[in-house]
Short mmCIF file of C-alpha atoms in Angstrom, two decimals:
data_model
loop_
_atom_site.label_atom_id
_atom_site.label_comp_id
_atom_site.label_asym_id
_atom_site.label_seq_id
_atom_site.Cartn_x
_atom_site.Cartn_y
_atom_site.Cartn_z
CA MET A 17 22.04 0.56 40.67
CA HIS A 18 20.27 3.31 38.75
CA THR A 19 20.56 2.99 34.97
CA ASP A 20 19.73 5.55 32.31
CA PRO A 21 17.45 3.88 29.71
CA LEU A 22 18.46 6.45 27.10
CA ALA A 23 22.13 5.65 27.64
CA ASP A 24 21.28 1.99 27.09
CA LEU A 25 19.73 2.88 23.73
CA LEU A 26 22.63 5.09 22.66
CA THR A 27 25.26 2.37 22.68
CA THR A 28 28.51 2.80 20.80
CA ASP A 29 27.64 -0.01 18.38
CA ARG A 30 24.29 1.51 17.47
CA LEU A 31 25.73 4.98 17.00
CA ALA A 32 28.58 3.66 14.88
CA ALA A 33 26.11 2.03 12.51
CA TRP A 34 24.83 5.50 11.55
CA ARG A 35 28.16 7.15 10.73
CA SER A 36 27.28 6.73 7.04
CA PRO A 37 23.48 6.90 6.98
CA SER A 38 21.45 5.54 4.07
CA ALA A 39 20.44 8.11 1.49
CA ARG A 40 16.83 9.21 1.64
CA PRO A 41 14.72 7.00 -0.64
CA SER A 42 12.66 8.55 -3.43
CA THR A 43 9.80 10.69 -2.16
CA GLU A 44 7.00 8.61 -3.63
CA THR A 45 8.09 5.53 -1.66
CA LEU A 46 7.92 7.17 1.78
CA PHE A 47 4.14 7.66 2.11
CA ASP A 48 1.95 4.65 2.92
CA ALA A 49 -1.66 5.69 2.30
CA ALA A 50 -3.11 2.44 3.66
CA ALA A 51 -1.22 2.74 6.96
CA GLY A 52 -1.40 6.54 7.13
CA THR A 53 2.35 6.88 7.75
CA VAL A 54 5.44 8.65 6.43
CA ALA A 55 8.85 6.97 6.67
CA ILE A 56 11.05 9.59 8.36
CA GLY A 57 14.27 7.60 8.80
CA ARG A 58 15.81 4.30 9.89
CA HIS A 59 15.90 2.28 13.10
CA PRO A 60 19.23 0.72 14.18
CA ASP A 61 18.14 -2.63 12.70
CA GLY A 62 17.66 -1.02 9.29
CA GLY A 63 13.86 -0.92 9.36
CA ASP A 64 11.93 2.20 8.45
CA ALA A 65 10.95 4.60 11.23
CA VAL A 66 7.45 5.86 10.44
CA LEU A 67 5.38 8.75 11.76
CA GLU A 68 1.63 8.18 11.90
CA LEU A 69 -0.38 10.94 10.21
CA TYR A 70 -3.76 9.25 10.57
CA SER A 71 -5.43 5.98 11.48
CA SER A 72 -8.93 4.60 11.04
CA GLU A 73 -9.89 6.75 14.04
CA GLY A 74 -8.85 10.03 12.44
CA ALA A 75 -5.88 12.40 12.25
CA THR A 76 -2.99 11.93 14.70
CA PRO A 77 -1.29 14.89 16.45
CA ALA A 78 2.47 15.00 16.94
CA THR A 79 5.10 16.84 18.96
CA ILE A 80 8.61 17.37 17.59
CA THR A 81 11.37 18.69 19.83
CA GLY A 82 14.97 19.52 18.98
CA LEU A 83 17.43 22.35 18.76
CA PRO A 84 16.67 24.91 16.02
CA GLY A 85 18.70 24.95 12.84
CA ASP A 86 20.57 22.06 11.26
CA GLY A 87 22.49 21.06 14.39
CA GLY A 88 19.82 18.71 15.68
CA GLY A 89 18.17 17.80 12.39
CA ILE A 90 14.73 19.34 12.97
CA GLY A 91 14.90 21.36 9.75
CA THR A 92 15.80 18.30 7.69
CA LEU A 93 13.01 16.29 9.29
CA LEU A 94 10.40 18.94 8.52
CA ASP A 95 11.71 19.21 4.97
CA THR A 96 11.22 15.47 4.50
CA LEU A 97 7.68 15.58 5.87
CA TRP A 98 6.61 18.52 3.71
CA ASP A 99 8.28 17.09 0.60
CA VAL A 100 6.44 13.79 0.98
CA GLU A 101 3.13 15.43 1.87
CA GLN A 102 3.22 17.78 -1.12
CA ALA A 103 3.88 14.84 -3.42
CA THR A 104 0.51 13.19 -2.72
CA ALA A 105 -2.98 14.51 -3.33
CA LEU A 106 -4.11 12.91 -0.06
CA VAL A 107 -2.17 15.30 2.22
CA GLU A 108 -1.96 19.10 2.28
CA PRO A 109 0.78 20.62 4.50
CA TRP A 110 0.18 23.94 6.27
CA ALA A 111 2.69 25.63 8.57
CA VAL A 112 3.14 28.49 10.99
CA ASP A 113 6.84 29.35 10.95
CA PRO A 114 7.69 32.77 12.45
CA GLY A 115 10.49 34.30 10.42
CA GLY A 116 10.28 31.55 7.81
CA ALA A 117 13.44 29.75 8.94
CA HIS A 118 12.15 26.31 7.93
CA THR A 119 9.66 27.19 5.21
CA ALA A 120 11.85 29.49 3.09
CA HIS A 121 13.50 26.52 1.34
CA ARG A 122 10.36 24.43 0.87
CA PRO A 123 7.14 26.39 1.44
CA PRO A 124 4.21 24.15 2.38
CA THR A 125 0.87 24.56 0.63
CA ARG A 126 -0.16 27.26 3.12
CA CYS A 127 2.28 29.15 5.32
CA ALA A 128 2.30 32.02 7.84
CA ASP A 129 5.62 33.60 8.80
CA THR A 130 4.42 36.19 11.37
CA ALA A 131 2.22 36.02 14.46
CA GLU A 132 -0.45 38.13 12.75
CA ARG A 133 -0.54 35.89 9.70
CA ALA A 134 -0.59 32.92 12.04
CA VAL A 135 -3.87 34.11 13.52
CA GLU A 136 -5.36 34.37 10.04
CA LEU A 137 -4.14 30.93 8.96
CA LEU A 138 -5.32 29.30 12.19
CA ALA A 139 -8.75 30.88 11.75
CA GLU A 140 -8.92 29.25 8.31
CA ALA A 141 -7.84 25.93 9.80
CA ARG A 142 -10.52 26.21 12.49
CA GLU A 143 -13.22 26.89 9.92
CA LEU A 144 -12.02 23.99 7.78
CA VAL A 145 -12.06 21.54 10.68
CA LEU A 146 -15.47 22.60 11.96
CA SER A 147 -17.01 22.54 8.49
CA ARG A 148 -15.74 19.00 8.00
CA VAL A 149 -17.02 17.85 11.37
CA HIS A 150 -20.44 19.41 10.84
CA GLY A 151 -20.48 18.04 7.30
CA GLY A 152 -20.02 14.50 8.58
CA LEU A 153 -16.51 13.83 7.30
CA LEU A 154 -16.03 11.40 10.17
CA GLN A 155 -18.81 9.81 12.13
CA PRO A 156 -19.02 10.21 15.95
CA THR A 157 -17.78 6.64 16.41
CA LEU A 158 -14.36 7.71 15.04
CA LYS A 159 -14.06 4.68 12.80
CA GLY A 160 -13.14 4.29 9.18
CA TYR A 161 -11.36 7.58 8.47
CA ARG A 162 -9.39 7.89 5.25
CA PRO A 163 -8.37 11.10 3.45
CA THR A 164 -9.47 11.58 -0.15
CA ASP A 165 -8.46 13.83 -3.01
CA ALA A 166 -11.56 15.92 -2.31
CA HIS A 167 -10.91 16.04 1.45
CA PRO A 168 -7.16 15.62 1.96
CA LEU A 169 -5.64 15.33 5.39
CA VAL A 170 -4.26 18.72 6.44
CA THR A 171 -1.05 18.68 8.47
CA LEU A 172 -0.61 21.89 10.45
CA THR A 173 2.93 22.35 11.81
CA VAL A 174 3.40 25.17 14.32
CA VAL A 175 7.07 26.06 14.83
CA GLY A 176 7.93 27.69 18.15
CA LEU A 177 4.46 27.11 19.58
CA ALA A 178 5.32 28.01 23.18
CA ASP A 179 6.58 31.47 22.20
CA LEU A 180 3.60 32.09 19.93
CA LEU A 181 1.18 31.30 22.74
CA ARG A 182 2.84 33.98 24.85
CA GLN A 183 2.86 36.54 22.03
CA ASP A 184 -0.81 36.44 21.12
CA ARG A 185 -3.68 34.94 23.10
CA ARG A 186 -5.72 34.57 19.93
CA ILE A 187 -3.32 31.87 18.76
CA GLY A 188 -4.02 29.77 21.84
CA ARG A 189 -7.77 30.20 21.47
CA GLU A 190 -7.75 29.16 17.84
CA LEU A 191 -5.48 26.17 18.48
CA GLU A 192 -7.60 24.87 21.35
CA VAL A 193 -10.65 24.71 19.09
CA ILE A 194 -8.63 23.15 16.28
CA ALA A 195 -7.06 20.57 18.58
CA ARG A 196 -10.41 19.62 20.10
CA TRP A 197 -11.89 18.72 16.71
CA ALA A 198 -8.78 17.96 14.65
CA ARG A 199 -8.98 14.16 14.84
CA ARG A 200 -12.53 14.12 13.49
CA GLY A 201 -11.89 16.99 11.09
CA GLY A 202 -8.96 15.43 9.25
CA LEU A 203 -6.22 17.73 10.57
CA SER A 204 -2.95 16.47 12.04
CA LEU A 205 -1.68 19.16 14.42
CA ARG A 206 2.10 19.29 15.00
CA SER A 207 4.14 21.30 17.44
CA ALA A 208 7.82 21.78 16.58
CA ASP A 209 9.74 23.39 19.42
CA ARG A 210 12.81 23.40 21.64
CA PRO A 211 13.25 20.50 24.09
CA ASP A 212 12.74 22.65 27.18
CA THR A 213 9.29 23.95 26.24
CA ALA A 214 5.88 22.80 27.44
CA VAL A 215 2.42 23.51 26.06
CA PRO A 216 -0.09 24.18 28.84
CA GLY A 217 -3.75 23.31 29.28
CA LEU A 218 -6.05 21.36 26.98
CA LEU A 219 -3.84 21.95 23.96
CA GLY A 220 -0.87 20.34 25.71
CA GLN A 221 -3.00 17.38 26.80
CA ILE A 222 -4.21 16.73 23.26
CA LEU A 223 -0.71 16.94 21.81
CA ALA A 224 0.56 14.60 24.52
CA GLY A 225 -1.88 11.95 23.29
CA GLY A 226 -0.26 11.82 19.87
CA SER A 227 3.13 10.83 18.49
CA ARG A 228 6.37 12.31 19.79
CA ILE A 229 9.75 12.84 18.13
CA GLU A 230 12.66 13.90 20.34
CA LEU A 231 15.79 14.83 18.38
CA LEU A 232 18.74 14.41 20.73
CA ALA A 233 21.84 15.95 19.15
CA GLY A 234 23.23 18.77 21.29
CA THR A 235 20.44 18.67 23.86
CA GLY A 236 22.47 17.39 26.80
CA SER A 237 21.11 13.86 26.54
CA SER A 238 23.18 10.88 27.61
CA GLY A 239 25.96 10.19 25.16
CA GLN A 240 25.37 13.50 23.38
CA ASP A 241 29.01 13.75 22.37
CA GLN A 242 28.39 10.82 20.02
CA VAL A 243 24.88 11.68 18.89
CA LEU A 244 24.72 12.66 15.22
CA PRO A 245 22.22 15.20 13.84
CA GLY A 246 18.88 13.58 13.14
CA THR A 247 19.24 10.95 15.86
CA GLY A 248 16.21 10.77 18.10
CA LEU A 249 13.49 8.87 19.87
CA LEU A 250 10.18 8.17 18.16
CA THR A 251 7.15 7.36 20.29
CA LEU A 252 3.90 6.44 18.56
CA PRO A 253 0.54 6.63 20.38
CA PHE A 254 0.41 3.96 23.11
CA GLY A 255 3.93 2.85 22.15
CA GLU A 256 7.39 2.83 23.71
CA PRO A 257 10.22 5.15 22.61
CA VAL A 258 12.37 3.67 19.85
CA LEU A 259 15.65 4.96 18.51
CA PHE A 260 15.88 6.23 14.92
CA ARG A 261 17.89 8.52 12.69
CA ALA A 262 16.14 10.85 10.28
CA TRP A 263 17.00 10.74 6.59
CA PRO A 264 19.93 13.02 5.65
CA PRO A 265 19.22 16.08 3.48
CA MET A 266 18.57 15.51 -0.19
CA PRO A 267 21.49 16.53 -2.47
CA GLY A 268 21.32 20.24 -3.21
CA ALA A 269 18.88 20.93 -0.35
#
């Protein structure tokens, strides 16, 4: 008999445990500099769900999928990431967010809200990454990477990447160079998009080798009628998908 592994994860007991989710802990407790991770929510057993930003081998890319707006929780998740990253000198968040839907409330350190500004910001990111690589920030062996106050990890979140690639070919060209050297150049590239989108070519291959967050509420997944906003699957590099629920919004957010 064919079984749906996602349906097995989304059991009634597990979903019921999240009807009253834990409040988001204080920002300064969510970043683990030694592990290179940010706690983004809870697993069903109560343990922290963490997203890897970097390891000893360099920066880690990530793909985030979910419905836009608050219905699936993608906005709240991005808000948590940017809040934590701005609170430490070791990480500097940048974002491309056409229209500013996610960045209006909490602007990252650097932000572009149009396709034209995106090209400019991505050109700066490319120059940053290449200058770090050529300057020897990380040796060719890809061992021993750690961000510093002088050379913080840059997280570059691109919202609606698939549409942007269609709008302007320059965006794809810049991102392919960035993605090729990002791990060694201390830049964690993130794509945040709808579930039904795919990034083609080399860029898609590089993103596929990183972490993945799939927010499930309202996406037609098994048991979707019971799935609460922020519920999703987290897959770390070389790992298996695990269920988690993102922290709820901070009061007043």
